[in-house]
mmCIF file of C-alpha atoms in Angstrom:
data_model
loop_
_atom_site.group_PDB
_atom_site.id
_atom_site.type_symbol
_atom_site.label_atom_id
_atom_site.label_comp_id
_atom_site.label_asym_id
_atom_site.label_seq_id
_atom_site.Cartn_x
_atom_site.Cartn_y
_atom_site.Cartn_z
ATOM 1 C CA MET K 1 20.223 -37.782 -19.089
ATOM 2 C CA GLY K 2 19.371 -39.984 -21.508
ATOM 3 C CA VAL K 3 20.578 -42.609 -18.742
ATOM 4 C CA GLN K 4 18.198 -44.452 -15.654
ATOM 5 C CA HIS K 5 19.564 -42.398 -12.692
ATOM 6 C CA SER K 6 18.264 -45.007 -10.089
ATOM 7 C CA THR K 7 21.056 -47.309 -12.143
ATOM 8 C CA GLN K 8 23.691 -44.712 -11.818
ATOM 9 C CA GLU K 9 22.549 -44.380 -7.864
ATOM 10 C CA GLY K 10 23.567 -48.062 -7.417
ATOM 11 C CA GLU K 11 26.055 -47.985 -9.259
ATOM 12 C CA ALA K 12 28.106 -45.421 -7.374
ATOM 13 C CA LYS K 13 27.344 -46.810 -4.421
ATOM 14 C CA ALA K 14 28.367 -50.219 -4.984
ATOM 15 C CA LEU K 15 31.281 -47.855 -6.351
ATOM 16 C CA GLU K 16 32.754 -46.357 -3.669
ATOM 17 C CA ARG K 17 31.825 -49.758 -1.194
ATOM 18 C CA ALA K 18 34.724 -50.831 -3.936
ATOM 19 C CA VAL K 19 37.166 -48.544 -3.274
ATOM 20 C CA GLN K 20 36.278 -48.184 0.299
ATOM 21 C CA SER K 21 37.300 -52.503 0.389
ATOM 22 C CA VAL K 22 41.217 -52.249 -0.397
ATOM 23 C CA ASP K 23 44.107 -52.222 0.896
ATOM 24 C CA TYR K 24 46.161 -48.911 1.532
ATOM 25 C CA SER K 25 48.220 -49.875 3.906
ATOM 26 C CA LEU K 26 51.411 -50.579 1.170
ATOM 27 C CA VAL K 27 50.739 -46.360 0.050
ATOM 28 C CA ARG K 28 50.044 -44.596 3.180
ATOM 29 C CA GLY K 29 52.021 -41.429 3.573
ATOM 30 C CA ARG K 30 54.082 -41.513 0.077
ATOM 31 C CA ALA K 31 53.923 -39.115 -2.413
ATOM 32 C CA VAL K 32 51.751 -40.495 -5.070
ATOM 33 C CA TRP K 33 50.687 -40.179 -8.671
ATOM 34 C CA VAL K 34 46.726 -41.072 -9.666
ATOM 35 C CA ALA K 35 47.007 -41.882 -13.541
ATOM 36 C CA GLY K 36 43.158 -40.432 -14.667
ATOM 37 C CA PHE K 37 42.946 -37.643 -11.698
ATOM 38 C CA GLU K 38 43.633 -34.783 -14.985
ATOM 39 C CA PRO K 39 40.696 -32.114 -15.659
ATOM 40 C CA ALA K 40 38.498 -34.781 -16.480
ATOM 41 C CA GLY K 41 36.614 -32.608 -19.610
ATOM 42 C CA LEU K 42 40.388 -32.836 -21.452
ATOM 43 C CA VAL K 43 39.797 -37.425 -21.364
ATOM 44 C CA ALA K 44 39.193 -37.696 -24.902
ATOM 45 C CA PRO K 45 39.319 -41.766 -26.177
ATOM 46 C CA PRO K 46 41.534 -42.107 -28.694
ATOM 47 C CA ALA K 47 40.173 -41.397 -32.709
ATOM 48 C CA GLU K 48 40.131 -45.044 -33.014
ATOM 49 C CA ASP K 49 38.332 -47.094 -30.707
ATOM 50 C CA ARG K 50 35.434 -44.490 -29.229
ATOM 51 C CA ARG K 51 34.170 -47.569 -27.506
ATOM 52 C CA LEU K 52 36.827 -46.618 -24.614
ATOM 53 C CA ALA K 53 34.963 -42.731 -23.529
ATOM 54 C CA GLY K 54 32.665 -44.935 -21.297
ATOM 55 C CA ALA K 55 35.882 -46.912 -19.684
ATOM 56 C CA LEU K 56 37.830 -44.039 -19.783
ATOM 57 C CA ALA K 57 35.295 -41.806 -17.495
ATOM 58 C CA ARG K 58 34.712 -44.268 -15.197
ATOM 59 C CA ASP K 59 38.359 -44.465 -14.212
ATOM 60 C CA ALA K 60 38.988 -41.309 -13.955
ATOM 61 C CA TYR K 61 35.967 -40.965 -11.750
ATOM 62 C CA LEU K 62 37.461 -43.837 -9.865
ATOM 63 C CA ALA K 63 40.411 -41.911 -9.447
ATOM 64 C CA ALA K 64 38.799 -38.488 -8.381
ATOM 65 C CA ARG K 65 37.348 -40.685 -5.432
ATOM 66 C CA LEU K 66 40.775 -42.350 -4.914
ATOM 67 C CA VAL K 67 42.570 -39.249 -4.483
ATOM 68 C CA GLU K 68 40.078 -38.449 -1.438
ATOM 69 C CA ARG K 69 40.985 -41.231 0.529
ATOM 70 C CA LEU K 70 44.919 -40.718 -0.185
ATOM 71 C CA VAL K 71 44.874 -38.109 1.281
ATOM 72 C CA ASN K 72 42.728 -38.224 3.889
ATOM 73 C CA LEU K 73 44.634 -41.029 4.807
ATOM 74 C CA GLY K 74 47.667 -38.296 4.956
ATOM 75 C CA ASN K 75 49.231 -39.036 1.197
ATOM 76 C CA ARG K 76 50.294 -35.714 -1.033
ATOM 77 C CA VAL K 77 49.050 -36.541 -4.390
ATOM 78 C CA VAL K 78 51.501 -35.306 -7.095
ATOM 79 C CA ALA K 79 50.575 -34.146 -10.607
ATOM 80 C CA GLU K 80 54.126 -35.242 -11.875
ATOM 81 C CA PRO K 81 54.458 -38.557 -12.554
ATOM 82 C CA ARG K 82 58.751 -37.937 -11.408
ATOM 83 C CA GLU K 83 57.856 -36.401 -8.440
ATOM 84 C CA ALA K 84 56.274 -39.534 -6.893
ATOM 85 C CA ASP K 85 57.217 -42.147 -4.732
ATOM 86 C CA ILE K 86 54.160 -44.493 -5.765
ATOM 87 C CA TRP K 87 52.011 -44.855 -8.964
ATOM 88 C CA LEU K 88 48.574 -45.994 -9.004
ATOM 89 C CA LEU K 89 46.651 -47.063 -12.035
ATOM 90 C CA PRO K 90 43.324 -47.167 -11.265
ATOM 91 C CA TRP K 91 41.066 -49.646 -13.792
ATOM 92 C CA VAL K 92 37.272 -50.535 -12.406
ATOM 93 C CA ARG K 93 37.354 -54.108 -13.261
ATOM 94 C CA VAL K 94 33.482 -54.155 -12.940
ATOM 95 C CA LEU K 95 30.488 -51.146 -13.174
ATOM 96 C CA GLY K 96 27.504 -52.353 -14.303
ATOM 97 C CA SER K 97 23.783 -52.546 -13.458
ATOM 98 C CA GLN K 98 20.462 -54.610 -14.043
ATOM 99 C CA THR K 99 17.062 -53.627 -13.659
ATOM 100 C CA THR K 100 14.455 -56.157 -13.405
ATOM 101 C CA HIS K 101 10.594 -55.834 -12.872
ATOM 102 C CA ARG K 102 8.169 -57.660 -11.705
ATOM 103 C CA GLU K 103 4.300 -56.693 -11.014
ATOM 104 C CA TYR K 104 1.000 -58.147 -10.288
ATOM 105 C CA ARG K 105 -2.253 -57.692 -11.649
ATOM 106 C CA GLU K 106 -4.893 -58.818 -11.557
ATOM 107 C CA SER K 107 -7.253 -60.431 -13.892
ATOM 108 C CA LEU K 108 -10.954 -59.473 -11.674
ATOM 109 C CA LEU K 109 -9.832 -56.373 -12.171
ATOM 110 C CA PHE K 110 -9.516 -55.918 -15.398
ATOM 111 C CA TYR K 111 -5.541 -57.167 -15.193
ATOM 112 C CA TYR K 112 -4.792 -53.200 -13.091
ATOM 113 C CA PRO K 113 -1.363 -53.700 -11.292
ATOM 114 C CA VAL K 114 -1.692 -54.036 -7.861
ATOM 115 C CA TYR K 115 2.221 -54.635 -7.257
ATOM 116 C CA VAL K 116 4.691 -53.321 -8.968
ATOM 117 C CA HIS K 117 8.280 -53.427 -8.031
ATOM 118 C CA ASP K 118 11.652 -52.221 -9.755
ATOM 119 C CA GLU K 119 15.301 -53.190 -9.176
ATOM 120 C CA SER K 120 18.583 -52.042 -10.117
ATOM 121 C CA HIS K 121 21.143 -54.332 -9.155
ATOM 122 C CA ALA K 122 24.824 -52.839 -9.515
ATOM 123 C CA GLN K 123 27.632 -54.705 -8.598
ATOM 124 C CA ALA K 124 31.678 -53.176 -9.050
ATOM 125 C CA ALA K 125 34.802 -54.115 -8.648
ATOM 126 C CA VAL K 126 38.533 -51.761 -8.510
ATOM 127 C CA SER K 127 42.444 -52.618 -9.725
ATOM 128 C CA ILE K 128 44.791 -50.501 -8.590
ATOM 129 C CA GLY K 129 47.575 -51.145 -10.539
ATOM 130 C CA LEU K 130 50.780 -50.062 -7.688
ATOM 131 C CA TYR K 131 54.381 -49.307 -8.610
ATOM 132 C CA ASP K 132 57.243 -48.631 -6.432
ATOM 133 C CA ARG K 133 59.649 -46.518 -8.550
ATOM 134 C CA GLY K 134 62.207 -47.083 -5.731
ATOM 135 C CA SER K 135 61.895 -50.568 -5.245
ATOM 136 C CA GLY K 136 60.980 -51.603 -8.674
ATOM 137 C CA GLU K 137 58.003 -53.826 -7.070
ATOM 138 C CA LEU K 138 54.564 -53.828 -9.331
ATOM 139 C CA ARG K 139 51.277 -55.185 -7.098
ATOM 140 C CA ASP K 140 47.456 -55.332 -7.680
ATOM 141 C CA LEU K 141 45.664 -53.780 -5.232
ATOM 142 C CA VAL K 142 42.212 -55.565 -5.335
ATOM 143 C CA SER K 143 39.353 -54.594 -4.214
ATOM 144 C CA GLY K 144 36.341 -57.367 -3.447
ATOM 145 C CA ARG K 145 33.214 -57.132 -5.642
ATOM 146 C CA SER K 146 31.208 -54.657 -3.798
ATOM 147 C CA TYR K 147 26.745 -54.086 -4.501
ATOM 148 C CA GLY K 148 24.866 -51.324 -4.874
ATOM 149 C CA LEU K 149 20.537 -52.403 -4.818
ATOM 150 C CA ILE K 150 17.938 -50.223 -5.167
ATOM 151 C CA VAL K 151 14.528 -51.018 -4.545
ATOM 152 C CA GLU K 152 11.411 -49.548 -5.332
ATOM 153 C CA PRO K 153 7.621 -50.838 -5.020
ATOM 154 C CA PHE K 154 4.820 -49.289 -5.727
ATOM 155 C CA ILE K 155 0.970 -50.511 -4.289
ATOM 156 C CA LEU K 156 -1.900 -50.068 -6.722
ATOM 157 C CA ASP K 157 0.155 -48.825 -9.338
ATOM 158 C CA VAL K 158 -0.333 -45.814 -7.160
ATOM 159 C CA LEU K 159 1.354 -45.653 -4.030
ATOM 160 C CA GLY K 160 5.453 -45.734 -4.241
ATOM 161 C CA PHE K 161 8.422 -45.744 -2.123
ATOM 162 C CA ARG K 162 12.104 -46.683 -2.654
ATOM 163 C CA LEU K 163 14.425 -48.526 -0.460
ATOM 164 C CA GLY K 164 18.687 -48.300 -1.444
ATOM 165 C CA PHE K 165 20.792 -51.157 0.399
ATOM 166 C CA MET O 1 -31.096 -35.664 -23.983
ATOM 167 C CA LYS O 2 -30.453 -36.803 -21.222
ATOM 168 C CA THR O 3 -28.179 -38.943 -23.430
ATOM 169 C CA THR O 4 -25.927 -36.404 -24.666
ATOM 170 C CA PRO O 5 -23.852 -35.739 -21.367
ATOM 171 C CA LEU O 6 -23.075 -39.687 -21.250
ATOM 172 C CA VAL O 7 -22.287 -39.390 -24.851
ATOM 173 C CA LEU O 8 -19.828 -36.553 -24.188
ATOM 174 C CA VAL O 9 -18.293 -38.377 -21.335
ATOM 175 C CA LEU O 10 -17.987 -41.785 -23.422
ATOM 176 C CA VAL O 11 -16.211 -39.948 -26.449
ATOM 177 C CA LEU O 12 -13.728 -37.515 -24.593
ATOM 178 C CA ALA O 13 -12.709 -40.996 -22.613
ATOM 179 C CA VAL O 14 -12.069 -43.322 -25.444
ATOM 180 C CA GLY O 15 -9.288 -40.314 -26.557
ATOM 181 C CA CYS O 16 -6.125 -40.995 -26.380
ATOM 182 C CA ALA O 17 -3.405 -38.318 -26.159
ATOM 183 C CA THR O 18 0.068 -39.370 -26.867
ATOM 184 C CA LYS O 19 3.579 -38.023 -26.664
ATOM 185 C CA ILE O 20 6.573 -38.882 -29.485
ATOM 186 C CA TYR O 21 9.605 -38.545 -27.847
ATOM 187 C CA GLU O 22 12.515 -38.221 -30.502
ATOM 188 C CA GLY O 23 15.690 -40.377 -30.145
ATOM 189 C CA PRO O 24 19.483 -38.746 -29.589
ATOM 190 C CA THR O 25 19.392 -37.367 -32.753
ATOM 191 C CA SER O 26 17.184 -34.091 -31.547
ATOM 192 C CA GLY O 27 19.427 -34.178 -28.290
ATOM 193 C CA ARG O 28 17.349 -34.901 -24.610
ATOM 194 C CA ALA O 29 13.577 -34.704 -24.260
ATOM 195 C CA ALA O 30 13.131 -30.950 -22.781
ATOM 196 C CA GLU O 31 11.259 -33.222 -20.159
ATOM 197 C CA ALA O 32 14.633 -34.557 -18.890
ATOM 198 C CA GLN O 33 16.402 -30.609 -19.202
ATOM 199 C CA VAL O 34 13.801 -29.244 -16.880
ATOM 200 C CA ALA O 35 14.467 -32.597 -14.341
ATOM 201 C CA ILE O 36 17.770 -32.052 -14.367
ATOM 202 C CA SER O 37 18.678 -28.707 -14.368
ATOM 203 C CA LEU O 38 16.334 -28.103 -11.852
ATOM 204 C CA ALA O 39 17.928 -31.003 -9.598
ATOM 205 C CA ALA O 40 21.399 -29.461 -9.906
ATOM 206 C CA ASP O 41 19.903 -25.906 -9.509
ATOM 207 C CA SER O 42 18.668 -27.147 -6.573
ATOM 208 C CA ALA O 43 21.241 -29.274 -4.858
ATOM 209 C CA LEU O 44 23.678 -26.631 -5.478
ATOM 210 C CA GLU O 45 21.688 -24.411 -3.642
ATOM 211 C CA ALA O 46 23.487 -24.710 -0.500
ATOM 212 C CA PHE O 47 27.346 -24.580 -2.106
ATOM 213 C CA ASP O 48 29.145 -22.235 -0.092
ATOM 214 C CA ALA O 49 31.170 -20.480 -1.926
ATOM 215 C CA GLU O 50 32.314 -17.787 0.647
ATOM 216 C CA PRO O 51 35.928 -19.414 1.777
ATOM 217 C CA TYR O 52 37.035 -19.419 -2.172
ATOM 218 C CA ARG O 53 36.613 -15.605 -1.878
ATOM 219 C CA ALA O 54 39.820 -13.896 -3.597
ATOM 220 C CA GLN O 55 41.702 -17.794 -3.739
ATOM 221 C CA ALA O 56 42.244 -19.021 -7.530
ATOM 222 C CA VAL O 57 40.172 -21.510 -7.506
ATOM 223 C CA ALA O 58 40.478 -24.711 -10.627
ATOM 224 C CA VAL O 59 37.477 -26.673 -11.076
ATOM 225 C CA GLU O 60 37.030 -30.175 -12.316
ATOM 226 C CA VAL O 61 34.135 -32.728 -12.636
ATOM 227 C CA TYR O 62 34.407 -36.183 -12.946
ATOM 228 C CA GLY O 63 31.532 -38.388 -13.768
ATOM 229 C CA LEU O 64 30.255 -41.683 -14.708
ATOM 230 C CA THR O 65 28.659 -41.225 -17.849
ATOM 231 C CA GLU O 66 30.771 -41.337 -20.853
ATOM 232 C CA LYS O 67 31.954 -38.567 -23.732
ATOM 233 C CA LEU O 68 33.728 -38.504 -26.424
ATOM 234 C CA GLU O 69 35.239 -35.577 -25.429
ATOM 235 C CA GLY O 70 35.079 -32.730 -22.621
ATOM 236 C CA TYR O 71 32.858 -33.289 -20.263
ATOM 237 C CA SER O 72 29.149 -34.066 -20.934
ATOM 238 C CA PRO O 73 25.820 -31.731 -20.699
ATOM 239 C CA GLU O 74 25.021 -32.257 -17.084
ATOM 240 C CA GLU O 75 28.580 -32.454 -16.209
ATOM 241 C CA GLY O 76 29.565 -29.094 -17.998
ATOM 242 C CA TYR O 77 25.976 -27.887 -16.319
ATOM 243 C CA LEU O 78 27.124 -28.153 -12.794
ATOM 244 C CA ARG O 79 30.037 -26.917 -13.770
ATOM 245 C CA SER O 80 29.078 -23.388 -15.385
ATOM 246 C CA LEU O 81 26.482 -23.723 -11.655
ATOM 247 C CA VAL O 82 29.682 -23.613 -9.543
ATOM 248 C CA VAL O 83 31.948 -21.445 -11.565
ATOM 249 C CA ARG O 84 28.981 -18.909 -11.144
ATOM 250 C CA LYS O 85 28.892 -18.810 -7.539
ATOM 251 C CA LEU O 86 32.437 -18.996 -7.117
ATOM 252 C CA VAL O 87 32.405 -15.998 -9.048
ATOM 253 C CA GLN O 88 29.747 -14.051 -7.337
ATOM 254 C CA ALA O 89 31.541 -14.793 -4.081
ATOM 255 C CA GLY O 90 34.844 -13.243 -5.316
ATOM 256 C CA ALA O 91 37.144 -16.171 -6.211
ATOM 257 C CA ARG O 92 39.830 -16.503 -9.655
ATOM 258 C CA VAL O 93 38.422 -19.610 -11.557
ATOM 259 C CA VAL O 94 41.227 -20.542 -13.544
ATOM 260 C CA GLU O 95 41.946 -22.764 -16.080
ATOM 261 C CA GLY O 96 44.654 -25.134 -14.842
ATOM 262 C CA ARG O 97 45.655 -26.863 -11.148
ATOM 263 C CA ALA O 98 48.849 -24.647 -12.462
ATOM 264 C CA ASP O 99 47.803 -21.270 -11.449
ATOM 265 C CA ALA O 100 45.583 -22.598 -8.712
ATOM 266 C CA ASP O 101 46.080 -22.054 -4.821
ATOM 267 C CA ILE O 102 42.709 -24.646 -4.574
ATOM 268 C CA LEU O 103 41.674 -27.644 -6.444
ATOM 269 C CA LEU O 104 37.950 -28.191 -6.137
ATOM 270 C CA ALA O 105 36.899 -31.179 -7.992
ATOM 271 C CA ILE O 106 33.077 -32.404 -7.640
ATOM 272 C CA SER O 107 32.416 -36.227 -8.118
ATOM 273 C CA LEU O 108 29.072 -36.713 -9.815
ATOM 274 C CA ASP O 109 27.542 -39.763 -8.684
ATOM 275 C CA ALA O 110 24.480 -39.865 -10.540
ATOM 276 C CA ALA O 111 22.805 -36.954 -12.961
ATOM 277 C CA GLY O 112 19.747 -39.193 -14.875
ATOM 278 C CA VAL O 113 16.114 -39.504 -14.708
ATOM 279 C CA ASP O 114 13.635 -41.801 -14.487
ATOM 280 C CA VAL O 115 10.303 -41.542 -16.313
ATOM 281 C CA ILE O 116 7.788 -43.114 -14.470
ATOM 282 C CA ARG O 117 3.824 -43.434 -16.155
ATOM 283 C CA ARG O 118 1.041 -43.573 -13.993
ATOM 284 C CA ASP O 119 -2.450 -44.662 -15.367
ATOM 285 C CA LEU O 120 -6.098 -45.277 -14.029
ATOM 286 C CA PRO O 121 -7.141 -46.410 -17.256
ATOM 287 C CA LEU O 122 -9.339 -44.227 -19.500
ATOM 288 C CA ILE O 123 -9.602 -41.499 -16.433
ATOM 289 C CA TYR O 124 -6.154 -40.532 -15.130
ATOM 290 C CA HIS O 125 -2.639 -40.318 -16.413
ATOM 291 C CA HIS O 126 0.959 -39.070 -15.595
ATOM 292 C CA THR O 127 3.965 -39.107 -16.625
ATOM 293 C CA THR O 128 6.647 -38.055 -14.196
ATOM 294 C CA PHE O 129 10.767 -37.378 -14.923
ATOM 295 C CA ARG O 130 11.818 -37.983 -11.342
ATOM 296 C CA GLY O 131 15.507 -36.369 -11.879
ATOM 297 C CA LEU O 132 18.365 -36.885 -9.769
ATOM 298 C CA VAL O 133 21.473 -34.833 -9.120
ATOM 299 C CA ARG O 134 23.991 -36.251 -6.857
ATOM 300 C CA GLY O 135 27.764 -35.594 -5.617
ATOM 301 C CA ARG O 136 30.755 -34.808 -3.575
ATOM 302 C CA ALA O 137 32.476 -31.370 -3.839
ATOM 303 C CA VAL O 138 36.250 -31.923 -2.206
ATOM 304 C CA ALA O 139 37.853 -28.412 -1.726
ATOM 305 C CA TYR O 140 41.733 -29.673 -1.659
ATOM 306 C CA SER O 141 45.069 -27.362 -1.255
ATOM 307 C CA LEU O 142 47.745 -27.648 -4.097
ATOM 308 C CA ARG O 143 50.987 -26.097 -4.027
ATOM 309 C CA GLU O 144 52.805 -26.905 -6.760
ATOM 310 C CA ARG O 145 50.875 -28.255 -8.425
ATOM 311 C CA ALA O 146 50.663 -31.391 -6.103
ATOM 312 C CA VAL O 147 46.983 -31.850 -4.191
ATOM 313 C CA THR O 148 48.370 -31.635 -0.019
ATOM 314 C CA GLY O 149 45.371 -31.672 2.133
ATOM 315 C CA ILE O 150 41.384 -31.300 2.218
ATOM 316 C CA ILE O 151 39.967 -28.196 2.998
ATOM 317 C CA ALA O 152 36.193 -29.475 2.880
ATOM 318 C CA ALA O 153 34.019 -31.850 1.715
ATOM 319 C CA THR O 154 30.646 -31.728 0.931
ATOM 320 C CA GLY O 155 27.747 -34.321 -0.615
ATOM 321 C CA PHE O 156 25.292 -32.641 -2.103
ATOM 322 C CA SER O 157 21.638 -34.660 -3.510
ATOM 323 C CA ARG O 158 18.890 -33.230 -4.639
ATOM 324 C CA GLU O 159 15.599 -34.550 -6.366
ATOM 325 C CA SER O 160 13.534 -33.327 -8.710
ATOM 326 C CA ILE O 161 9.708 -33.673 -10.126
ATOM 327 C CA TYR O 162 8.713 -32.214 -13.506
ATOM 328 C CA ARG O 163 5.396 -34.276 -13.610
ATOM 329 C CA GLU O 164 2.842 -33.729 -16.759
ATOM 330 C CA ILE O 165 -1.316 -35.110 -15.878
ATOM 331 C CA TYR O 166 -3.709 -35.826 -18.236
ATOM 332 C CA ILE O 167 -7.527 -35.849 -17.467
ATOM 333 C CA PHE O 168 -9.490 -38.424 -19.298
ATOM 334 C CA TYR O 169 -6.756 -39.376 -21.763
ATOM 335 C CA VAL O 170 -7.400 -35.438 -23.552
ATOM 336 C CA PHE O 171 -7.063 -32.715 -20.458
ATOM 337 C CA GLY O 172 -3.514 -32.046 -20.000
ATOM 338 C CA PRO O 173 -0.879 -31.489 -20.152
ATOM 339 C CA ILE O 174 -1.163 -29.977 -16.395
ATOM 340 C CA THR O 175 2.194 -29.453 -15.731
ATOM 341 C CA THR O 176 4.007 -29.630 -12.282
ATOM 342 C CA ARG O 177 7.796 -29.140 -10.946
ATOM 343 C CA GLU O 178 9.068 -29.494 -7.551
ATOM 344 C CA ALA O 179 12.641 -29.894 -6.619
ATOM 345 C CA VAL O 180 12.582 -32.230 -3.306
ATOM 346 C CA ALA O 181 15.103 -34.008 -1.055
ATOM 347 C CA PRO O 182 16.225 -37.114 -1.878
ATOM 348 C CA LYS O 183 14.297 -40.326 -0.643
ATOM 349 C CA LEU O 184 17.801 -41.766 -0.208
ATOM 350 C CA GLU O 185 21.047 -39.853 1.293
ATOM 351 C CA PRO O 186 24.321 -40.766 -1.131
ATOM 352 C CA ALA O 187 26.540 -43.489 0.782
ATOM 353 C CA PRO O 188 28.948 -41.875 2.517
ATOM 354 C CA PRO O 189 32.295 -40.702 1.776
ATOM 355 C CA ALA O 190 35.162 -43.142 2.882
ATOM 356 C CA LYS O 191 37.276 -42.460 5.393
#
């Protein structure tokens, strides 16, 4: 509620694209354990560093999105690391946004805002650590950098519409 | 005497209604809570809990906003709405996955409020609190706590508009509230 929803909207869009862009061919059909896919309400940052609160929440969110993707690919997602062929360690490397505001005011109209324009730019990149318990191999599945854009123009400060990319 | 109405209008027109918002120490602004709860209630109206009748269901919410412990207020509110619907439909809601037949995992993409002010100087002013709740609910079948398949997956998205209007900057607030379909649809899920 203290967070702008247009910002969150763009970030979720960018993150979903990042999850989709990862190549999961090495994981397909295997029993996997996904770190962070735990009851989210119990995730708490270590007492010594509460700045991790945001990062933990984002990693847990990424884990939840990743599990849907993996189950769709035919994987079984197990609850315990010892039951898995592969461990996946999702990490949100980049997730952020900025909102820019532009406006044109007309001096002849007492500087009335004739055109106002808000843009929320979000970008995301994820990295998923992969540990194959059988071979002992450790790899990193990396997404491309993806973007989400929400544009809101207002004409005469009254008529508004939204565009999302 | 003819000038009296004009003077009255001028006096009213130079008035100024200023609303003070207290910061996080007093919690979230009431208007923001109204907007977001309205959006959440409306977003989950279409959630069908009937398929979960007589099933043991664990409900988990995954949101992007940071929290120090437990669920954020938005996540907790959304979870309580889902739990209520499940119980009303005759499902058994369990705390952990160990006792559950189904895991209902809700990814909460956005739960927030944008505040927009519009102003026609001296005559009209309104502040709009636009709430949005958007996410995705995925029901997984569980076997010995392992996720083995997807039973159902559905997206939900709803906006709400809570508006306070002032005329001549003095008369008001005239309030309106409504839940509306979002202008932007959610991104398609991973396939």
